[in-house]
Tab-separated table of C-alpha atoms and ligand atoms in Angstrom:
chain	number	residue	atom	x	y	z
A	2	UNK	CA	-9.527	-11.899	35.009
A	3	UNK	CA	-9.620	-11.698	31.238
A	4	UNK	CA	-12.430	-14.220	31.157
A	5	UNK	CA	-14.602	-11.279	32.214
A	6	UNK	CA	-14.013	-9.463	28.939
A	7	UNK	CA	-17.028	-9.195	26.680
A	8	UNK	CA	-17.086	-9.010	22.895
A	9	UNK	CA	-16.806	-5.513	21.446
A	10	UNK	CA	-19.144	-4.272	18.788
A	11	UNK	CA	-17.323	-4.753	15.463
A	12	UNK	CA	-16.416	-1.635	13.493
A	13	UNK	CA	-18.646	-1.621	10.400
A	14	UNK	CA	-16.020	-0.107	8.105
A	15	UNK	CA	-13.267	-2.519	9.125
A	16	UNK	CA	-15.645	-5.484	8.967
A	17	UNK	CA	-16.538	-4.576	5.402
A	18	UNK	CA	-12.824	-4.484	4.474
A	19	UNK	CA	-12.543	-8.047	5.721
A	20	UNK	CA	-15.650	-9.223	3.872
A	21	UNK	CA	-14.352	-7.736	0.643
A	22	UNK	CA	-11.016	-9.517	1.016
A	23	UNK	CA	-12.758	-12.832	1.635
A	24	UNK	CA	-15.157	-12.541	-1.313
A	25	UNK	CA	-13.812	-14.981	-3.970
A	26	UNK	CA	-15.643	-13.295	-6.861
A	27	UNK	CA	-13.473	-11.705	-9.552
A	28	UNK	CA	-15.996	-9.008	-10.301
A	29	UNK	CA	-16.282	-7.008	-7.092
A	30	UNK	CA	-15.978	-3.301	-6.379
A	31	UNK	CA	-14.592	-1.965	-3.104
A	32	UNK	CA	-16.267	1.315	-2.152
A	33	UNK	CA	-15.713	0.772	1.577
A	34	UNK	CA	-12.878	2.110	3.709
A	35	UNK	CA	-11.777	5.704	3.131
A	36	UNK	CA	-8.529	5.022	1.312
A	37	UNK	CA	-7.701	6.699	-1.986
A	38	UNK	CA	-7.194	4.369	-4.940
A	39	UNK	CA	-6.004	5.073	-8.463
A	40	UNK	CA	-7.646	3.663	-11.601
A	41	UNK	CA	-5.872	0.323	-11.105
A	42	UNK	CA	-7.133	-0.025	-7.542
A	43	UNK	CA	-3.728	0.729	-6.041
A	44	UNK	CA	-3.177	3.172	-3.174
A	45	UNK	CA	0.016	4.789	-4.411
A	46	UNK	CA	2.924	6.112	-2.399
A	47	UNK	CA	2.922	9.710	-3.624
A	48	UNK	CA	5.926	10.807	-5.678
A	49	UNK	CA	6.972	13.496	-3.201
A	50	UNK	CA	6.778	11.001	-0.331
A	51	UNK	CA	9.050	8.582	-2.204
A	52	UNK	CA	11.521	11.378	-2.915
A	53	UNK	CA	11.445	12.596	0.693
A	54	UNK	CA	11.944	9.056	1.993
A	55	UNK	CA	14.994	8.590	-0.168
A	56	UNK	CA	16.447	11.899	0.978
A	57	UNK	CA	15.605	11.124	4.584
A	58	UNK	CA	17.412	7.795	4.378
A	59	UNK	CA	20.501	9.656	3.236
A	60	UNK	CA	20.494	12.455	5.786
A	61	UNK	CA	18.870	11.051	8.922
A	62	UNK	CA	21.555	10.028	11.385
A	63	UNK	CA	19.479	9.300	14.479
A	64	UNK	CA	16.159	7.827	15.455
A	65	UNK	CA	16.296	9.307	18.926
A	66	UNK	CA	13.167	10.962	20.316
A	67	UNK	CA	11.874	14.254	19.014
A	68	UNK	CA	9.838	16.589	21.251
A	69	UNK	CA	6.882	15.413	23.282
A	70	UNK	CA	4.689	17.762	21.253
A	71	UNK	CA	6.253	16.505	18.024
A	72	UNK	CA	8.975	18.145	15.965
A	73	UNK	CA	8.368	21.916	16.060
A	74	UNK	CA	8.950	22.296	12.309
A	75	UNK	CA	6.232	19.691	11.606
A	76	UNK	CA	3.768	21.466	13.855
A	77	UNK	CA	4.581	24.847	12.273
A	78	UNK	CA	4.264	23.488	8.744
A	79	UNK	CA	0.911	21.865	9.519
A	80	UNK	CA	-0.455	24.912	11.311
A	81	UNK	CA	0.453	26.908	8.193
A	82	UNK	CA	-1.161	24.349	5.890
A	83	UNK	CA	-4.424	24.268	7.814
A	84	UNK	CA	-4.747	27.796	9.129
A	85	UNK	CA	-2.863	29.806	6.472
A	86	UNK	CA	-2.198	33.269	7.830
A	87	UNK	CA	-5.584	33.707	9.454
A	88	UNK	CA	-4.725	33.212	13.118
A	89	UNK	CA	-1.854	34.743	15.133
A	90	UNK	CA	0.593	32.004	16.025
A	91	UNK	CA	0.747	33.219	19.624
A	92	UNK	CA	-2.740	31.777	20.143
A	93	UNK	CA	-1.981	28.351	18.599
A	94	UNK	CA	-0.886	25.368	20.690
A	95	UNK	CA	-0.316	22.002	19.067
A	96	UNK	CA	0.786	18.404	19.439
A	97	UNK	CA	1.657	15.862	16.799
A	98	UNK	CA	-0.500	12.757	17.115
A	99	UNK	CA	-0.707	9.250	15.651
A	100	UNK	CA	-2.968	10.108	12.719
A	101	UNK	CA	-6.152	12.151	12.705
A	102	UNK	CA	-7.815	9.611	14.986
A	103	UNK	CA	-5.083	10.219	17.569
A	104	UNK	CA	-5.838	13.928	17.368
A	105	UNK	CA	-9.576	13.325	17.787
A	106	UNK	CA	-8.964	11.109	20.787
A	107	UNK	CA	-6.624	13.648	22.425
A	108	UNK	CA	-9.138	16.422	21.749
A	109	UNK	CA	-11.952	14.520	23.439
A	110	UNK	CA	-9.741	13.794	26.424
A	111	UNK	CA	-8.731	17.448	26.634
A	112	UNK	CA	-12.382	18.491	26.596
A	113	UNK	CA	-13.171	15.992	29.353
A	114	UNK	CA	-10.318	17.365	31.461
A	115	UNK	CA	-11.591	20.930	30.985
A	116	UNK	CA	-15.271	20.140	31.529
A	117	UNK	CA	-16.379	16.635	32.490
A	118	UNK	CA	-20.003	17.644	31.782
A	119	UNK	CA	-19.413	18.879	28.249
A	120	UNK	CA	-21.886	17.628	25.688
A	121	UNK	CA	-20.345	16.935	22.295
A	122	UNK	CA	-22.629	17.937	19.438
A	123	UNK	CA	-22.010	15.623	16.480
A	124	UNK	CA	-23.579	15.706	13.042
A	125	UNK	CA	-26.175	13.094	12.207
A	126	UNK	CA	-24.544	11.169	10.665
A	127	UNK	CA	-20.858	11.429	11.458
A	128	UNK	CA	-17.788	9.207	11.162
A	129	UNK	CA	-18.809	6.207	13.316
A	130	UNK	CA	-15.501	6.249	15.194
A	131	UNK	CA	-16.340	9.708	16.608
A	132	UNK	CA	-19.317	8.110	18.328
A	133	UNK	CA	-17.425	5.025	19.363
A	134	UNK	CA	-14.594	6.978	21.013
A	135	UNK	CA	-17.056	9.274	22.781
A	136	UNK	CA	-18.952	6.259	24.128
A	137	UNK	CA	-15.719	4.615	25.208
A	138	UNK	CA	-14.710	7.756	27.087
A	139	UNK	CA	-18.165	7.993	28.642
A	140	UNK	CA	-18.812	11.422	27.176
A	141	UNK	CA	-22.272	12.743	26.469
A	142	UNK	CA	-23.150	13.280	22.831
A	143	UNK	CA	-25.946	15.115	21.097
A	144	UNK	CA	-26.683	14.405	17.434
A	145	UNK	CA	-27.559	17.549	15.476
A	146	UNK	CA	-29.495	17.307	12.237
A	147	UNK	CA	-27.180	17.445	9.237
A	148	UNK	CA	-28.074	15.277	6.243
A	149	UNK	CA	-31.339	15.738	4.406
A	150	UNK	CA	-32.402	12.287	3.177
A	151	UNK	CA	-34.635	13.854	0.529
A	152	UNK	CA	-32.200	16.255	-1.138
A	153	UNK	CA	-29.017	14.405	-0.089
A	154	UNK	CA	-27.711	17.854	0.835
A	155	UNK	CA	-27.313	19.577	4.197
A	156	UNK	CA	-30.451	20.120	6.277
A	157	UNK	CA	-29.136	23.516	7.195
A	158	UNK	CA	-32.239	24.862	8.953
A	159	UNK	CA	-32.381	21.723	11.099
A	160	UNK	CA	-28.682	21.959	11.831
A	161	UNK	CA	-28.830	25.577	12.939
A	162	UNK	CA	-31.933	24.986	15.064
A	163	UNK	CA	-30.169	22.127	16.861
A	164	UNK	CA	-26.877	23.980	17.281
A	165	UNK	CA	-28.731	26.870	18.897
A	166	UNK	CA	-29.542	24.585	21.827
A	167	UNK	CA	-25.833	24.305	22.698
A	168	UNK	CA	-24.465	26.335	25.562
A	169	UNK	CA	-21.140	27.488	26.884
A	170	UNK	CA	-19.195	24.427	28.010
A	171	UNK	CA	-20.545	22.306	25.139
A	172	UNK	CA	-18.509	21.395	22.086
A	173	UNK	CA	-19.746	21.425	18.495
A	174	UNK	CA	-17.874	18.966	16.298
A	175	UNK	CA	-17.761	20.023	12.651
A	176	UNK	CA	-16.154	18.407	9.613
A	177	UNK	CA	-13.763	20.928	8.055
A	178	UNK	CA	-14.505	19.677	4.537
A	179	UNK	CA	-15.466	16.525	2.635
A	180	UNK	CA	-18.032	15.443	5.222
A	181	UNK	CA	-17.636	11.805	6.205
A	182	UNK	CA	-19.880	9.869	5.521
A	183	UNK	CA	-22.168	12.023	3.386
A	184	UNK	CA	-20.034	14.215	1.075
A	185	UNK	CA	-22.525	17.059	1.715
A	186	UNK	CA	-20.697	20.204	2.819
A	187	UNK	CA	-21.415	23.658	4.121
A	188	UNK	CA	-21.152	26.657	1.794
A	189	UNK	CA	-19.186	29.782	2.784
A	190	UNK	CA	-22.292	31.714	3.878
A	191	UNK	CA	-23.436	28.661	5.877
A	192	UNK	CA	-20.095	28.562	7.708
A	193	UNK	CA	-20.682	32.241	8.562
A	194	UNK	CA	-24.055	31.394	10.060
A	195	UNK	CA	-22.538	28.555	12.074
A	196	UNK	CA	-19.901	30.971	13.382
A	197	UNK	CA	-22.671	33.325	14.497
A	198	UNK	CA	-24.336	30.477	16.420
A	199	UNK	CA	-20.999	29.534	17.967
A	200	UNK	CA	-20.465	33.057	19.193
A	201	UNK	CA	-24.084	33.492	20.321
A	202	UNK	CA	-24.139	30.242	22.293
A	203	UNK	CA	-20.537	30.362	23.538
A	204	UNK	CA	-20.102	26.690	22.602
A	205	UNK	CA	-16.587	25.620	21.623
A	206	UNK	CA	-16.037	24.365	18.077
A	207	UNK	CA	-13.958	21.310	17.320
A	208	UNK	CA	-13.105	20.764	13.678
A	209	UNK	CA	-12.043	17.438	12.246
A	210	UNK	CA	-10.274	18.053	8.943
A	211	UNK	CA	-9.123	14.738	7.518
A	212	UNK	CA	-9.463	15.320	3.763
A	213	UNK	CA	-7.948	18.752	3.066
A	214	UNK	CA	-7.227	18.905	-0.670
A	215	UNK	CA	-9.718	16.196	-1.670
A	216	UNK	CA	-12.745	18.476	-2.122
A	217	UNK	CA	-12.334	21.889	-3.782
A	218	UNK	CA	-8.577	22.365	-3.255
A	219	UNK	CA	-6.134	22.842	-0.369
A	220	UNK	CA	-7.118	26.412	0.510
A	221	UNK	CA	-10.803	26.141	-0.362
A	222	UNK	CA	-11.140	23.037	1.830
A	223	UNK	CA	-9.603	24.862	4.797
A	224	UNK	CA	-11.695	28.007	4.354
A	225	UNK	CA	-14.393	27.035	6.869
A	226	UNK	CA	-11.830	25.958	9.466
A	227	UNK	CA	-9.886	29.194	9.020
A	228	UNK	CA	-13.018	31.328	9.260
A	229	UNK	CA	-14.039	29.608	12.510
A	230	UNK	CA	-10.558	29.798	14.044
A	231	UNK	CA	-10.334	33.496	13.257
A	232	UNK	CA	-13.771	34.361	14.603
A	233	UNK	CA	-14.142	32.526	17.913
A	234	UNK	CA	-12.212	32.855	21.179
A	235	UNK	CA	-11.166	29.192	21.251
A	236	UNK	CA	-11.351	26.094	19.101
A	237	UNK	CA	-9.857	22.663	18.589
A	238	UNK	CA	-8.680	21.362	15.225
A	239	UNK	CA	-7.790	17.730	14.510
A	240	UNK	CA	-5.993	17.343	11.176
A	241	UNK	CA	-4.843	14.208	9.390
A	242	UNK	CA	-2.047	13.658	6.862
A	243	UNK	CA	-3.216	10.121	6.088
A	244	UNK	CA	-5.195	10.933	2.983
A	245	UNK	CA	-3.695	14.076	1.452
A	246	UNK	CA	-0.139	12.715	1.797
A	247	UNK	CA	-1.226	9.079	1.315
A	248	UNK	CA	0.677	7.954	4.427
A	249	UNK	CA	-2.125	6.069	6.151
A	250	UNK	CA	0.009	3.541	8.012
A	251	UNK	CA	2.577	6.115	9.175
A	252	UNK	CA	-0.026	7.562	11.539
A	253	UNK	CA	0.563	11.274	11.070
A	254	UNK	CA	-1.710	13.962	12.422
A	255	UNK	CA	-1.890	17.016	14.622
A	256	UNK	CA	-4.167	18.500	17.245
A	257	UNK	CA	-4.310	22.296	17.523
A	258	UNK	CA	-5.807	24.233	20.371
A	259	UNK	CA	-6.401	27.798	19.280
A	260	UNK	CA	-7.133	29.815	22.387
A	261	UNK	CA	-6.850	33.494	23.116
A	262	UNK	CA	-7.883	33.782	26.726
A	263	UNK	CA	-6.033	30.682	28.000
A	264	UNK	CA	-2.637	30.663	29.720
A	265	UNK	CA	-0.378	29.424	26.912
A	266	UNK	CA	1.954	27.468	29.181
A	267	UNK	CA	-1.017	25.615	30.677
A	268	UNK	CA	-2.684	24.973	27.302
A	269	UNK	CA	0.477	23.664	25.640
A	270	UNK	CA	1.545	21.867	28.806
A	271	UNK	CA	-1.767	20.002	28.987
A	272	UNK	CA	-1.460	18.870	25.376
A	273	UNK	CA	2.073	17.650	26.083
A	274	UNK	CA	0.828	15.888	29.218
A	275	UNK	CA	-1.849	14.039	27.226
A	276	UNK	CA	0.726	12.828	24.716
A	277	UNK	CA	2.942	11.628	27.559
A	278	UNK	CA	0.092	9.738	29.217
A	279	UNK	CA	-1.224	8.082	26.094
A	280	UNK	CA	1.851	7.172	24.041
A	281	UNK	CA	4.666	9.441	25.145
A	282	UNK	CA	6.417	10.758	22.023
A	283	UNK	CA	4.317	10.854	18.850
A	284	UNK	CA	5.509	8.962	15.744
A	285	UNK	CA	7.934	10.966	13.628
A	286	UNK	CA	8.578	9.198	10.331
A	287	UNK	CA	5.473	10.413	8.521
A	288	UNK	CA	5.701	13.809	10.199
A	289	UNK	CA	9.295	14.206	8.968
A	290	UNK	CA	8.298	13.401	5.389
A	291	UNK	CA	5.418	15.871	5.527
A	292	UNK	CA	7.734	18.557	6.898
A	293	UNK	CA	10.331	17.950	4.189
A	294	UNK	CA	7.651	18.237	1.516
A	295	UNK	CA	5.971	21.326	2.890
A	296	UNK	CA	9.286	23.134	3.410
A	297	UNK	CA	10.859	22.320	0.054
A	298	UNK	CA	9.592	24.216	-2.997
A	299	UNK	CA	10.142	21.432	-5.516
A	300	UNK	CA	8.709	18.654	-3.354
A	301	UNK	CA	5.752	20.788	-2.335
A	302	UNK	CA	4.963	21.710	-5.936
A	303	UNK	CA	5.050	18.065	-6.973
A	304	UNK	CA	2.949	16.973	-3.990
A	305	UNK	CA	0.337	19.628	-4.775
A	306	UNK	CA	0.253	18.588	-8.419
A	307	UNK	CA	-0.306	14.924	-7.560
A	308	UNK	CA	-2.920	15.770	-4.946
A	309	UNK	CA	-4.694	17.885	-7.541
A	310	UNK	CA	-4.657	14.955	-9.973
A	311	UNK	CA	-6.254	12.790	-7.306
A	312	UNK	CA	-8.876	15.422	-6.511
A	313	UNK	CA	-9.856	16.108	-10.105
A	314	UNK	CA	-9.868	12.360	-10.817
A	315	UNK	CA	-12.471	11.886	-8.084
A	316	UNK	CA	-14.508	14.791	-9.446
A	317	UNK	CA	-14.429	13.204	-12.882
A	318	UNK	CA	-15.682	9.895	-11.442
A	319	UNK	CA	-18.504	11.772	-9.694
A	320	UNK	CA	-19.544	13.417	-12.969
A	321	UNK	CA	-19.415	10.121	-14.844
A	322	UNK	CA	-21.450	8.262	-12.250
A	323	UNK	CA	-24.098	10.979	-12.069
A	324	UNK	CA	-24.335	10.952	-15.867
A	325	UNK	CA	-24.569	7.159	-16.143
A	326	UNK	CA	-27.301	7.167	-13.506
A	327	UNK	CA	-29.154	9.940	-15.260
A	328	UNK	CA	-29.137	7.889	-18.466
A	329	UNK	CA	-30.344	4.729	-16.754
A	330	UNK	CA	-32.942	6.290	-14.450
A	331	UNK	CA	-34.189	8.904	-16.890
A	332	UNK	CA	-34.050	11.507	-14.125
A	333	UNK	CA	-31.478	13.676	-12.447
A	334	UNK	CA	-32.271	12.446	-8.957
A	335	UNK	CA	-28.667	11.261	-8.631
A	336	UNK	CA	-27.284	14.698	-9.526
A	337	UNK	CA	-26.217	15.142	-5.892
A	338	UNK	CA	-23.310	12.751	-6.524
A	339	UNK	CA	-21.660	15.386	-8.715
A	340	UNK	CA	-22.409	18.087	-6.122
A	341	UNK	CA	-20.892	16.240	-3.174
A	342	UNK	CA	-17.214	16.734	-2.456
A	343	UNK	CA	-14.388	14.593	-1.123
A	344	UNK	CA	-13.967	10.878	-1.138
A	345	UNK	CA	-17.494	9.962	-0.027
A	346	UNK	CA	-21.113	10.237	-1.062
A	347	UNK	CA	-24.042	8.867	0.815
A	348	UNK	CA	-26.284	7.280	-1.776
A	349	UNK	CA	-29.319	7.232	0.471
A	350	UNK	CA	-30.134	3.540	-0.152
A	351	UNK	CA	-31.918	1.483	2.504
A	352	UNK	CA	-29.672	-1.049	4.317
A	353	UNK	CA	-31.355	-4.019	2.603
A	354	UNK	CA	-30.548	-2.511	-0.795
A	355	UNK	CA	-26.913	-2.093	0.262
A	356	UNK	CA	-26.860	-5.821	1.064
A	357	UNK	CA	-28.616	-6.631	-2.203
A	358	UNK	CA	-26.027	-4.701	-4.231
A	359	UNK	CA	-23.272	-6.560	-2.412
A	360	UNK	CA	-24.808	-9.991	-2.880
A	361	UNK	CA	-26.071	-9.552	-6.442
A	362	UNK	CA	-23.397	-7.321	-7.950
A	363	UNK	CA	-20.334	-7.495	-5.670
A	364	UNK	CA	-20.619	-3.804	-4.752
A	365	UNK	CA	-19.156	-3.137	-1.314
A	366	UNK	CA	-20.357	0.090	0.255
A	367	UNK	CA	-20.741	0.855	3.972
A	368	UNK	CA	-24.112	-0.161	5.492
A	369	UNK	CA	-25.387	3.411	5.592
A	370	UNK	CA	-24.811	3.500	1.779
A	371	UNK	CA	-21.590	5.526	1.985
A	372	UNK	CA	-19.610	5.051	-1.215
A	373	UNK	CA	-15.910	5.716	-1.544
A	374	UNK	CA	-15.831	7.387	-4.950
A	375	UNK	CA	-12.074	6.758	-5.235
A	376	UNK	CA	-12.854	3.025	-5.331
A	377	UNK	CA	-14.281	3.471	-8.842
A	378	UNK	CA	-12.671	3.667	-12.259
A	379	UNK	CA	-13.905	4.138	-15.828
A	380	UNK	CA	-14.826	0.439	-16.089
A	381	UNK	CA	-16.620	0.104	-12.764
A	382	UNK	CA	-18.696	3.311	-12.954
A	383	UNK	CA	-21.218	1.667	-15.356
A	384	UNK	CA	-21.173	-1.509	-13.229
A	385	UNK	CA	-22.137	0.511	-10.164
A	386	UNK	CA	-24.756	2.494	-12.072
A	387	UNK	CA	-26.326	-0.774	-13.276
A	388	UNK	CA	-26.300	-2.207	-9.743
A	389	UNK	CA	-27.897	0.915	-8.242
A	390	UNK	CA	-30.700	0.950	-10.784
A	391	UNK	CA	-31.172	-2.828	-10.668
A	392	UNK	CA	-31.486	-2.746	-6.882
A	393	UNK	CA	-34.220	-0.115	-7.245
A	394	UNK	CA	-32.482	2.660	-5.268
B	17	LMR	C1	-13.014	5.909	6.863
B	17	LMR	O1	-13.917	6.619	7.300
B	17	LMR	O2	-13.232	4.937	6.137
B	17	LMR	C2	-11.591	6.237	7.190
B	17	LMR	O3	-11.529	7.374	7.967
B	17	LMR	C3	-10.852	5.082	7.735
B	17	LMR	C4	-11.270	4.713	9.125
B	17	LMR	O4	-10.380	4.591	9.942
B	17	LMR	O5	-12.457	4.543	9.379
């Protein structure tokens, strides 16, 4: 039977990773996959993670299963990290998931169970895997305007006009912060307007927050998510620990269903059911480390300090790149790079120029001209600036 299988469309981000690895040139710059890198190009194990792992090795005396919904102290710690004190805990249901992608997948399946006809409104553009999973699940999607190719900011009027066409039973997928792939984010007042549209239309928000702490800070990055969760009757939140704890391969994430009018036993029971169907118990190693860090003053302080170093380092690289481009182009048309937040910026270069930069200068960015700012360092910023100007972006 397997001879009937057909080739799957390759994932652009993962394909680029492979191409970079296979490129024999010494001088090459990897701005592809969304993985944080320090100035030496290494993705470090964070200090607090190392310390928690050592402690865990000493104290952990079983690897038996934890709960189907994950370890309750992990879920509580993550709900606190994402939602702060904005939402009563009685309305929050949650399951630990294998990474943020696991949470996104479970959320889509939950939506399909609740309403097979739901349309999922996704930003244009969005993380390509959102689209791929929705297609795989056979769910209907609607792309709402988001990125303004001229200003490289948010096309907010277009976005609101498109969101207004949603209706009750539809889902509006929003990026909590650090929009992937563009780096263009909503302001506080814009989040308020989105909330008004959500309440006017009755559509259900789903927030994907994968980069909390990489944009303006841990609380600032969660502000939009918190405002939505506090203002609407129900919402879904998919959060990832991959980036802000640097534990990519441990697959650590959480899905929250915040719902006021829903029977809590049914809501939580359905989340548990989905875990059981898809992978049974969620992974625990990364979740345990995160819990130890969040619940220990010293570890938490050190984790926050290192995360802050990473965040401000990326901001510094943004400033440098914008400045180098200003010098070379004699204009401030690249100023948006310093305005964007998070790990990514969409440069706005045509696909053929992205290829040209790769072939001529060894610059690897995703085909839609998404750059991972963390892939830069003081030496490669001028190299990238030269390549951008040389390619005629
Ligand atoms: C990315 O967008 O590069 C990351 O979220 C990694 C991935 O899985 O695509």
